[in-house]
CSV table of C-alpha atoms in Angstrom, one decimal:
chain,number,residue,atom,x,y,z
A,1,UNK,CA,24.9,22.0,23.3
A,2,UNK,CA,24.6,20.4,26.6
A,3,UNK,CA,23.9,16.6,27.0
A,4,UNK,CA,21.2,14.6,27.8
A,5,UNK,CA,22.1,11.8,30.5
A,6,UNK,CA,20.0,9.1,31.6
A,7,UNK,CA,20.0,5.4,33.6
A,8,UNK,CA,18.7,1.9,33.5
A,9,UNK,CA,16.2,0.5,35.4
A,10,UNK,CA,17.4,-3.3,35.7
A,11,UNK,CA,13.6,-4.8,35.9
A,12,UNK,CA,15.1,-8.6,35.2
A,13,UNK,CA,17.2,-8.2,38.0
A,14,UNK,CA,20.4,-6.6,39.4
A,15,UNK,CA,23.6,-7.8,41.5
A,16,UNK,CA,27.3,-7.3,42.0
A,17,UNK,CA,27.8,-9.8,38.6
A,18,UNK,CA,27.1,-10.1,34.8
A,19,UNK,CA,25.7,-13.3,35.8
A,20,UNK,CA,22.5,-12.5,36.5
A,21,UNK,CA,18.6,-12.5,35.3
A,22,UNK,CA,19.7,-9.8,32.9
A,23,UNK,CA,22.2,-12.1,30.8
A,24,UNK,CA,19.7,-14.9,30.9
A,25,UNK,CA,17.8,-13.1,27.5
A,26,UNK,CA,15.7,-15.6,25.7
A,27,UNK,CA,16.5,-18.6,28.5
A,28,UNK,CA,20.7,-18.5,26.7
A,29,UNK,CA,21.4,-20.3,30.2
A,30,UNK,CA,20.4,-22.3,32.6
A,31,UNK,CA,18.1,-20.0,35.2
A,32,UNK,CA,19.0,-22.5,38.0
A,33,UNK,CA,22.5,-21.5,38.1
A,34,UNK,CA,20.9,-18.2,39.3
A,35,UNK,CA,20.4,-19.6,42.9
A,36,UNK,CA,24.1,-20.3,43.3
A,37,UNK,CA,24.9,-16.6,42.4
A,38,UNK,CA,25.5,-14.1,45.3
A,39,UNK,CA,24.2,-10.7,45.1
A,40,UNK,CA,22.1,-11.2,43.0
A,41,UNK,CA,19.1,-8.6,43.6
A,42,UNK,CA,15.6,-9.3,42.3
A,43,UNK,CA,13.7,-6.3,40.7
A,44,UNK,CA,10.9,-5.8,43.4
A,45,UNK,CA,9.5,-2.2,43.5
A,46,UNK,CA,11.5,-1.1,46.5
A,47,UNK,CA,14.9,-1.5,45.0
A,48,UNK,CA,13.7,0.0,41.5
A,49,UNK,CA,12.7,2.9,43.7
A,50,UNK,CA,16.0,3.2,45.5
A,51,UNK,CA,17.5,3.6,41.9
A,52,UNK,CA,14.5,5.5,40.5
A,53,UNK,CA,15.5,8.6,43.5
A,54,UNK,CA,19.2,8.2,43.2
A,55,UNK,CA,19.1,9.0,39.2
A,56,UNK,CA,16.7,11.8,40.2
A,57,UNK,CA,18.8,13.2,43.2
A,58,UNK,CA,21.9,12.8,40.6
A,59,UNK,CA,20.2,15.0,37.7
A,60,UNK,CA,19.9,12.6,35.5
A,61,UNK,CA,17.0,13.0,33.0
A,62,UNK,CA,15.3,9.6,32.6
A,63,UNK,CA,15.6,5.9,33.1
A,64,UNK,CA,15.5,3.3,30.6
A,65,UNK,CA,13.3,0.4,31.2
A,66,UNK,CA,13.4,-3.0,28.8
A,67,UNK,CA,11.2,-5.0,27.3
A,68,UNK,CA,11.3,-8.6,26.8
A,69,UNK,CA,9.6,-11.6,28.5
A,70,UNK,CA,12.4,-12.3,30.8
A,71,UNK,CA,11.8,-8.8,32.8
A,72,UNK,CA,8.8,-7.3,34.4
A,73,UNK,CA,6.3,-5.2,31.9
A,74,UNK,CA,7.8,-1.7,31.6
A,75,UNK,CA,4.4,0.4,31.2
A,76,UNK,CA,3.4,-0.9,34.5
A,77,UNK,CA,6.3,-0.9,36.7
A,78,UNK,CA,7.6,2.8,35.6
A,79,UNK,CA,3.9,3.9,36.2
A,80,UNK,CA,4.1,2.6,39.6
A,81,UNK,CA,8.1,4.3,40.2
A,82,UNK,CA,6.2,7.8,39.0
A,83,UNK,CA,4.7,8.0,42.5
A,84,UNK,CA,8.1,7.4,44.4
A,85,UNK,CA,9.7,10.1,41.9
A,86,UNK,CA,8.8,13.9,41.4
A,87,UNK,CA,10.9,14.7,38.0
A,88,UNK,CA,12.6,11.5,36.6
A,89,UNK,CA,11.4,10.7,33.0
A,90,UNK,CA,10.7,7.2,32.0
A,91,UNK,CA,11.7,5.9,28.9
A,92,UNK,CA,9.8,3.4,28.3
A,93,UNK,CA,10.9,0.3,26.1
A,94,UNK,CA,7.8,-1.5,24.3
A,95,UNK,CA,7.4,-4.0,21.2
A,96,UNK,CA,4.9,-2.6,18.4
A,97,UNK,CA,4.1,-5.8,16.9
A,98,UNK,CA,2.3,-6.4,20.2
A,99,UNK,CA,-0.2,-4.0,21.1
A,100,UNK,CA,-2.9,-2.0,19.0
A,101,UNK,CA,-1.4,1.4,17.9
A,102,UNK,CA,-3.8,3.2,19.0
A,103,UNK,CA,-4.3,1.7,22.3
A,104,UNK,CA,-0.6,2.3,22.7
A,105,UNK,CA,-1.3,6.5,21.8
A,106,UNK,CA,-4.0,6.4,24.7
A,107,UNK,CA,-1.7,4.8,26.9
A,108,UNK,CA,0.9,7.3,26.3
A,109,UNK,CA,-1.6,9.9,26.8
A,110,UNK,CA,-2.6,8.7,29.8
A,111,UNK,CA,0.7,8.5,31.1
A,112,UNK,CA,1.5,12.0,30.3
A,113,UNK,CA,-1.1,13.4,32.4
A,114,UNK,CA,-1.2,11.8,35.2
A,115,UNK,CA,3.2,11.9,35.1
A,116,UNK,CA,2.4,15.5,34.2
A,117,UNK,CA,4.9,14.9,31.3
A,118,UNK,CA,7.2,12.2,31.9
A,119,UNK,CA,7.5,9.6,29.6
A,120,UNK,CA,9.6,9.0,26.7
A,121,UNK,CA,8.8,5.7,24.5
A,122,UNK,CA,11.7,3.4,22.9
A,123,UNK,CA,10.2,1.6,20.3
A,124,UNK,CA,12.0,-1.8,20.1
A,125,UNK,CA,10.9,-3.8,16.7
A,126,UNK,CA,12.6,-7.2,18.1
A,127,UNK,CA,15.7,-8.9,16.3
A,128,UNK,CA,14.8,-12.3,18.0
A,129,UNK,CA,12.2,-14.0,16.1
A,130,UNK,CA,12.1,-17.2,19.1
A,131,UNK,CA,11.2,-14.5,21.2
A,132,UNK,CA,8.7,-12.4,19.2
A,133,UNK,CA,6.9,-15.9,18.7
A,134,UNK,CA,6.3,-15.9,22.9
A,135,UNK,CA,4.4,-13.0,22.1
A,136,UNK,CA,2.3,-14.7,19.1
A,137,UNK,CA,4.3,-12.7,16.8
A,138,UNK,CA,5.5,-14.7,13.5
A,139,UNK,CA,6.4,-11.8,11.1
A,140,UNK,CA,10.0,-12.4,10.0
A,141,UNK,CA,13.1,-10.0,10.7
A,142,UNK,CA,12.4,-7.1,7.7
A,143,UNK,CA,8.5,-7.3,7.4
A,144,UNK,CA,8.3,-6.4,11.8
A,145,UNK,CA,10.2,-3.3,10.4
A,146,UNK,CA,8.1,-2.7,7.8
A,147,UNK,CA,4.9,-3.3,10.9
A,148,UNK,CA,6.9,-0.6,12.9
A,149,UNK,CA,7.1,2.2,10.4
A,150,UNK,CA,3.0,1.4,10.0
A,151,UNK,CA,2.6,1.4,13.6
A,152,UNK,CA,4.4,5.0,14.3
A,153,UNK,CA,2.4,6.1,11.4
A,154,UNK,CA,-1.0,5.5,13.1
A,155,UNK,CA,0.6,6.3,16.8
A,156,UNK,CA,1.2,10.4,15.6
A,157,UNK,CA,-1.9,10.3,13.4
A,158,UNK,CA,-4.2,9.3,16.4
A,159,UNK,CA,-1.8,12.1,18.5
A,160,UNK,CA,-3.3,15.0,16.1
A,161,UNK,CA,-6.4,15.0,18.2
A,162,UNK,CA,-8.6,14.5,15.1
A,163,UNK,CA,-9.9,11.1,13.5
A,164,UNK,CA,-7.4,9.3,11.6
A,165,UNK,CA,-7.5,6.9,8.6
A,166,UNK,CA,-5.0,4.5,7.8
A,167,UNK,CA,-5.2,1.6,5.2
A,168,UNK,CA,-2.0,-0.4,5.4
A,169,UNK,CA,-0.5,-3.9,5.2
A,170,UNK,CA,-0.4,-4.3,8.6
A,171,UNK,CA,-2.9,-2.2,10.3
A,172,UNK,CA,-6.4,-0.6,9.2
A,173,UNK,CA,-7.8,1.8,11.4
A,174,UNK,CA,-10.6,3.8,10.8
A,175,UNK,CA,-11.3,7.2,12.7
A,176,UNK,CA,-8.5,6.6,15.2
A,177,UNK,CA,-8.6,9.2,17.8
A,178,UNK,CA,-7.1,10.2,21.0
A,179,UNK,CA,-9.8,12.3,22.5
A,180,UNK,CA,-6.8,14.2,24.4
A,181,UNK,CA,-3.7,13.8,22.9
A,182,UNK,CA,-0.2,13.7,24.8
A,183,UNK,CA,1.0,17.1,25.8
A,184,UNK,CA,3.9,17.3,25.7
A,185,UNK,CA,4.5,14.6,22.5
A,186,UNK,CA,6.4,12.1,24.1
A,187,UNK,CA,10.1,11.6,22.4
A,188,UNK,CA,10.6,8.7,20.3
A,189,UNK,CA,13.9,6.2,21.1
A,190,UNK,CA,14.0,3.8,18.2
A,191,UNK,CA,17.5,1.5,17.3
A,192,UNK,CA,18.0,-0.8,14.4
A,193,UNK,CA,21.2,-1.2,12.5
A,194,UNK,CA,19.9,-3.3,9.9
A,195,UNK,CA,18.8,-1.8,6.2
A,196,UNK,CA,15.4,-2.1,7.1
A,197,UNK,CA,15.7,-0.2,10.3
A,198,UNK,CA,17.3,3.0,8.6
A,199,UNK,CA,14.6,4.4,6.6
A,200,UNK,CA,12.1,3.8,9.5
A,201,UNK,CA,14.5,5.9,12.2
A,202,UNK,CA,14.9,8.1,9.4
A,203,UNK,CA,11.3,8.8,8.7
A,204,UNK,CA,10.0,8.1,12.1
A,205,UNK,CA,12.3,8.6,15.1
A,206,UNK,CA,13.3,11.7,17.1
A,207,UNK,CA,16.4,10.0,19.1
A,208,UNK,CA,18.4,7.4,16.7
A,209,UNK,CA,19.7,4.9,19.8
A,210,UNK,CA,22.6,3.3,19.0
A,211,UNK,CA,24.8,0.3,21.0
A,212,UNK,CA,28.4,1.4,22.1
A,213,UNK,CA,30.6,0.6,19.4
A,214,UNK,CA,33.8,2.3,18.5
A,215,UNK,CA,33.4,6.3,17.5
A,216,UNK,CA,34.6,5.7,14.1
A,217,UNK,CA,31.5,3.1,13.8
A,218,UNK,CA,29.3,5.0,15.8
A,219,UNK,CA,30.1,7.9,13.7
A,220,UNK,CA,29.4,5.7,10.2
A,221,UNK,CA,25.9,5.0,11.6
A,222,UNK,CA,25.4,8.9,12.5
A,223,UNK,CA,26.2,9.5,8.8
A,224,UNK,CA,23.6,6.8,7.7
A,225,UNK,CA,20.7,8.1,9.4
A,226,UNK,CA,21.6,11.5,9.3
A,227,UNK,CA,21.5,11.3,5.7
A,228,UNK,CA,18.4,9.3,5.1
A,229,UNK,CA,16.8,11.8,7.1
A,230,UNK,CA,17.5,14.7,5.0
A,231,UNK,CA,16.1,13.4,2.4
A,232,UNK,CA,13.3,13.3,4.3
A,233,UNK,CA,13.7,16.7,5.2
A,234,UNK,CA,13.4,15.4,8.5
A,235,UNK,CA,16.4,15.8,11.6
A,236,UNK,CA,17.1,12.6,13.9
A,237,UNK,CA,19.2,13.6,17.0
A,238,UNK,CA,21.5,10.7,18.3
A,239,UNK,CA,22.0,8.9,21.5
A,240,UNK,CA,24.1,6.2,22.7
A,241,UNK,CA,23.5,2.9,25.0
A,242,UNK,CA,26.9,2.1,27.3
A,243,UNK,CA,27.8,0.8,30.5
A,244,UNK,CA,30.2,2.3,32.7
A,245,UNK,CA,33.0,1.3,35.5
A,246,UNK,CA,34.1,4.9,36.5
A,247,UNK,CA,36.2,4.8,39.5
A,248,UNK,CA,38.3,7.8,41.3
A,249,UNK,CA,41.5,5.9,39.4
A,250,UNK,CA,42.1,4.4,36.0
A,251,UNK,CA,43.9,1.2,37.7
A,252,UNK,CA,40.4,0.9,40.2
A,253,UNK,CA,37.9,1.3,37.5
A,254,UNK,CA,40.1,-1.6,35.3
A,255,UNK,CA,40.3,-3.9,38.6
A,256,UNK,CA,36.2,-3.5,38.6
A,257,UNK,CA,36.1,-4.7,35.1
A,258,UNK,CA,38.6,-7.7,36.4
A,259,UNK,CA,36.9,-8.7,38.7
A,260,UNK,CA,33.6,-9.0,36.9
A,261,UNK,CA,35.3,-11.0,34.1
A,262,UNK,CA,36.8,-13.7,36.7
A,263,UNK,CA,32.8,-14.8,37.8
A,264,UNK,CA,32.3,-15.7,34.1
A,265,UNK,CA,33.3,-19.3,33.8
A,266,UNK,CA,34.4,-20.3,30.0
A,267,UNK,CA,30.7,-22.5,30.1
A,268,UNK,CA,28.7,-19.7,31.3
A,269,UNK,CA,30.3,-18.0,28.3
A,270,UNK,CA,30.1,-20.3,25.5
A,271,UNK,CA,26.5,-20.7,26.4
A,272,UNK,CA,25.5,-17.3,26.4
A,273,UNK,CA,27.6,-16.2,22.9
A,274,UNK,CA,25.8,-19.3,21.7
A,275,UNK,CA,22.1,-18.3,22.1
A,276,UNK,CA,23.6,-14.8,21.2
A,277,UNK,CA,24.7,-15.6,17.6
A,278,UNK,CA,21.0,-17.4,17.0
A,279,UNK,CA,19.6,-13.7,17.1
A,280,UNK,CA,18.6,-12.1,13.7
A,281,UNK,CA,19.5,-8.6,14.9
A,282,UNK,CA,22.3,-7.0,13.0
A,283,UNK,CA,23.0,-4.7,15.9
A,284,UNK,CA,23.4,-7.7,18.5
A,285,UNK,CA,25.6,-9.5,15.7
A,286,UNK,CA,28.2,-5.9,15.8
A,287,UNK,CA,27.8,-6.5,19.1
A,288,UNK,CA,29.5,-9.7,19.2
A,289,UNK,CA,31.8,-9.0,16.3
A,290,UNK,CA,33.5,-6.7,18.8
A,291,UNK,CA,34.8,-9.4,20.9
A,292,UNK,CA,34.4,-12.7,19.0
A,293,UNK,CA,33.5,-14.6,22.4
A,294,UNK,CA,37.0,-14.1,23.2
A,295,UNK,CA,38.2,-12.6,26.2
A,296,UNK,CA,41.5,-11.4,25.0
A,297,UNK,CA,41.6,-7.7,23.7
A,298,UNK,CA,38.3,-7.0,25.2
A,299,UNK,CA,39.6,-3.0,25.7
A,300,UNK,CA,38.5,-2.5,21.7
A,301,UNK,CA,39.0,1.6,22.0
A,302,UNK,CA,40.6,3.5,24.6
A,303,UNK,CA,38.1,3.2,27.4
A,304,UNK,CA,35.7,1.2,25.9
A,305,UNK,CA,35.7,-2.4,27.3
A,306,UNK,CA,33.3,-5.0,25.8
A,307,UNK,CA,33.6,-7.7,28.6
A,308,UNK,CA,29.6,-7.4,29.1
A,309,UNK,CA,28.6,-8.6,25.9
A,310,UNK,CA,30.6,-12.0,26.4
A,311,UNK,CA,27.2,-12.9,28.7
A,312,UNK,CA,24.3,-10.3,27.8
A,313,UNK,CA,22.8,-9.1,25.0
A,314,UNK,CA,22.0,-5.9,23.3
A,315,UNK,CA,24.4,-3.3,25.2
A,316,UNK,CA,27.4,-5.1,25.9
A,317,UNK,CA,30.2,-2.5,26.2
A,318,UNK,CA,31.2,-0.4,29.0
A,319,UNK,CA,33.5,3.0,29.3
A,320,UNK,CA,35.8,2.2,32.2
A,321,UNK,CA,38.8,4.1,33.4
A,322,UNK,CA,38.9,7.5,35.7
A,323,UNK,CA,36.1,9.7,36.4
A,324,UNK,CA,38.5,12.0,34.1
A,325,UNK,CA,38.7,9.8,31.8
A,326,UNK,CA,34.9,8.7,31.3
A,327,UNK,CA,34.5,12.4,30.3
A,328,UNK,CA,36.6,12.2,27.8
A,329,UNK,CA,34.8,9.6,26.6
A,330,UNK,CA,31.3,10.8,26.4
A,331,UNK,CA,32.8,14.4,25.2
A,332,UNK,CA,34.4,12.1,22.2
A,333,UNK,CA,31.1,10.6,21.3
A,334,UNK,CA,28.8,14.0,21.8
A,335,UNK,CA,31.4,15.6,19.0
A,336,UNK,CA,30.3,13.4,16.5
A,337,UNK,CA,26.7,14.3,17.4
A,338,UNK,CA,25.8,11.9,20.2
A,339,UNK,CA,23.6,14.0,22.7
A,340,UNK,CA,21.7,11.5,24.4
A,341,UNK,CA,23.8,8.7,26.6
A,342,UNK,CA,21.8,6.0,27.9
A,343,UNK,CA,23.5,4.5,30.9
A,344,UNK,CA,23.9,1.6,33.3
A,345,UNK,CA,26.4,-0.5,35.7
A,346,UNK,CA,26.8,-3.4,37.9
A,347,UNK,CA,25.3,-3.0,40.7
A,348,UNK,CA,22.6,0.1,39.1
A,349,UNK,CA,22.6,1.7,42.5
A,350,UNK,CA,26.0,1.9,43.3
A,351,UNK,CA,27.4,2.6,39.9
A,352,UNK,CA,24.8,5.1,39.3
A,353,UNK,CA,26.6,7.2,42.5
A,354,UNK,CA,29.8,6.6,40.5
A,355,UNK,CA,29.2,8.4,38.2
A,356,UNK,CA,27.0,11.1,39.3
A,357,UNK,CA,29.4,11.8,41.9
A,358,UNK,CA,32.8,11.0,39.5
A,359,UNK,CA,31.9,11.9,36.3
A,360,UNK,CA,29.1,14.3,36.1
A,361,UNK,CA,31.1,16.8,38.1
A,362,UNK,CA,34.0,16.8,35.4
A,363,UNK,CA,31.1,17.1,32.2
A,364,UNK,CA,29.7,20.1,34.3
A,365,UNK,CA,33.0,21.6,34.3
A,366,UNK,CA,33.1,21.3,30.5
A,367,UNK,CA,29.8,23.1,30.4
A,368,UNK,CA,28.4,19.4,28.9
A,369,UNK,CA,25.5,19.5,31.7
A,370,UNK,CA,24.1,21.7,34.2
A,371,UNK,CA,26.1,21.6,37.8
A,372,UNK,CA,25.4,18.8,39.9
A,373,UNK,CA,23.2,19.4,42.7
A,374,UNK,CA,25.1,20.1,45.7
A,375,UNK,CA,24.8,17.0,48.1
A,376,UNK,CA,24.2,19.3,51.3
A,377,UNK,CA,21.3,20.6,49.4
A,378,UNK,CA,18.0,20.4,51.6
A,379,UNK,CA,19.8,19.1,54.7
A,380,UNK,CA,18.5,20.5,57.7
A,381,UNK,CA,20.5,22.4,60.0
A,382,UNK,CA,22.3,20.9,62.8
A,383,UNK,CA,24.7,22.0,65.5
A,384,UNK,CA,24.6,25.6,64.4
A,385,UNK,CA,25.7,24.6,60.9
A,386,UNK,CA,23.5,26.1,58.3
A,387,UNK,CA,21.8,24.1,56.2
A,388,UNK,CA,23.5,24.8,53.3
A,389,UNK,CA,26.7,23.8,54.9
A,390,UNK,CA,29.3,21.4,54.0
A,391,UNK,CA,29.5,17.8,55.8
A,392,UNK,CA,25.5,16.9,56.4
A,393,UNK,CA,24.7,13.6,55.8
A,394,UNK,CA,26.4,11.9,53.1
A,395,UNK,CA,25.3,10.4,49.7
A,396,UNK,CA,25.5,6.6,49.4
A,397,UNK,CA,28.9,5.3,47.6
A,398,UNK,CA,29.5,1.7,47.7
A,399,UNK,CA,32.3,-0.2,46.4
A,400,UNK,CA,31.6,-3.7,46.8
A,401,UNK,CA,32.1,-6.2,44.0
């Protein structure tokens, strides 16, 4: 079975450093130190559609979009990125606790037809009480859970195109109905590594998303949901969240990483692994159990560094090394059952050229994906060179810092 590959859409900003809006979750630093930070790119709609058409032109599937109160509204800013984009997917990141299920199964509706089928929802229950509570949410850490299983129960039940009852804790809808249901059914993302979260992925989810940790840990959650779901007699496929530094050579993808690591002052670091440990989410506490705020041993499997999670939360590991070497990587992970990989880099335009010119190449030749588009593809012809031909114009690659 082939994998599924997909991107990030940085809508709390970008830039050639881990120091930038993106770290700053749930105002863990100070946001003036911003202004002193070079290349640091702010997420206005032209440089989300740069990044939009190079996933697209790279075959990747979809883009991830956050949610949060320190980024721009994901539901808004993908719908927008539809029109500059002809086949990228959105997967769109969105809080339950703060919207009316059924609104949100219109919505989705909605955005199938006039996408003509392509969104993808994560559903993203919140581990950060302080910022659940800028969204008037008060619900504590297991009972939002608890809301989210609700809430997916009355999202598919408005879906079926008929009224729909439901009497629960949380929500009491009567006659739901989505006059014209999504078509296709958009795929549901959901993560949670808590006890809570496991019987709602089991029962609910399509795509189990789990954070980069170690295979044998990634495999130990596979196991956990996978089994959970049976006894549903349900299936949950699997997908993975990781950054990645893939470079032509091993020694120029680990310099990347380096290099990164030197901007982050011990301050900048303390600060962030401080606000970090405050969060209730057992995922974001694995997260920093990987590193302990430390910077030594920060390579904690081959390949997989976990120098981004000393600043940012949620994701906070990266696979660095070769092009060659990234593949072996995601071919590691998609044997223990991993099929959709969820991706991102610093900068999100350059790295996404990394590796859709570095590594997807190599998973192609390993029959994990289709072939890569050929880059001459749709050039026109010029000086008696067919347009098919090799050496038209080239794609982007930068390599700056």
């Amino acid at each position: 079975m082939t994998v599924h590959l997909h991107w990030f859409l940085p809508t709390g900003g970008d830039g050639r450093t881990l120091v930038d809006r993106h770290a700053f979750t749930g105002g863990a630093l100070d946001r003036s130190a911003t202004r002193s930070v070079s290349g640091v790119r702010a997420p206005d709609i032209g440089y989300l559609a740069q990044i939009a058409k190079a996933a697209e032109r790279l075959g990747f599937e979809a883009v991830l979009t956050p949610t949060g109160t320190w980024c721009e509204d994901a539901w808004l800013t993908t719908a927008a990125l539809a029109q500059h984009t002809e086949r990228l997917k959105f997967l769109v990141a969105f809080r339950p606790g703060v919207i009316s299920p059924t609104l949100a199964a219109q919505m989705a509706a909605t955005y199938q037809r006039i996408t003509r089928g392509r969104l993808l929802l994560n559903v993203v229950t919140g581990g950060d009480s302080a910022e659940q509570r800028r969204f008037g949410d008060h619900l504590d850490h297991d009972q939002r859970y608890a809301r989210t299983a609700e809430f997916l129960s009355v999202v598919r039940g408005v879906w079926s195109g008929r009224p729909y009852d439901f009497a629960g804790e949380h929500y009491q809808v009567e006659a739901g109905l989505t006059a014209l249901p999504p078509d296709p059914l958009p795929g549901i993302f959901f993560g949670g590594s808590s006890p809570a979260a496991g019987p709602v992925a089991a029962e609910h989810a399509d795509v189990y998303l789990t954070w980069g940790e170690p295979p044998a840990q990634v495999k130990e959650k596979i196991d956990w949901i996978r089994g959970l779901a049976e006894e549903r007699g349900r299936t949950v496929r699997f997908g993975i969240r990781l950054h990645t530094i893939s470079r032509d050579s091993s020694r120029e993808a680990w310099t990347t990483a380096g290099r990164l690591l030197d901007d982050l002052d011990p301050k900048t670091v303390a600060s962030a692994q401080q606000a970090l440990g405050r969060s209730e989410s057992v995922g974001q506490q694995r997260m920093l159990a990987l590193h302990g705020g430390s910077r030594d041993k920060l390579e904690i499997s081959p390949n997989l560094w976990a120098g981004v999670g000393l600043v940012r939360g949620g994701a906070g590991t990266a696979l660095v090394g070769s092009h060659a070497e990234v593949a072996d990587r995601i071919e590691e992970y998609h044997a223990l059952g991993i099929d959709h990989f969820v991706l991102s880099g610093y900068p999100h335009l350059e790295e996404a050229y990394w590796f859709g010119e570095g590594v997807v190449p190599e998973l192609a030749a390993r029959g994990l994906v289709a072939a890569p588009p050929s880059p001459a593809a749709g050039v026109p012809a010029a000086v008696g060179r067919p347009a098919s031909a090799p050496g038209g114009a080239p794609l982007l690659v930068a390599g700056g810092r």
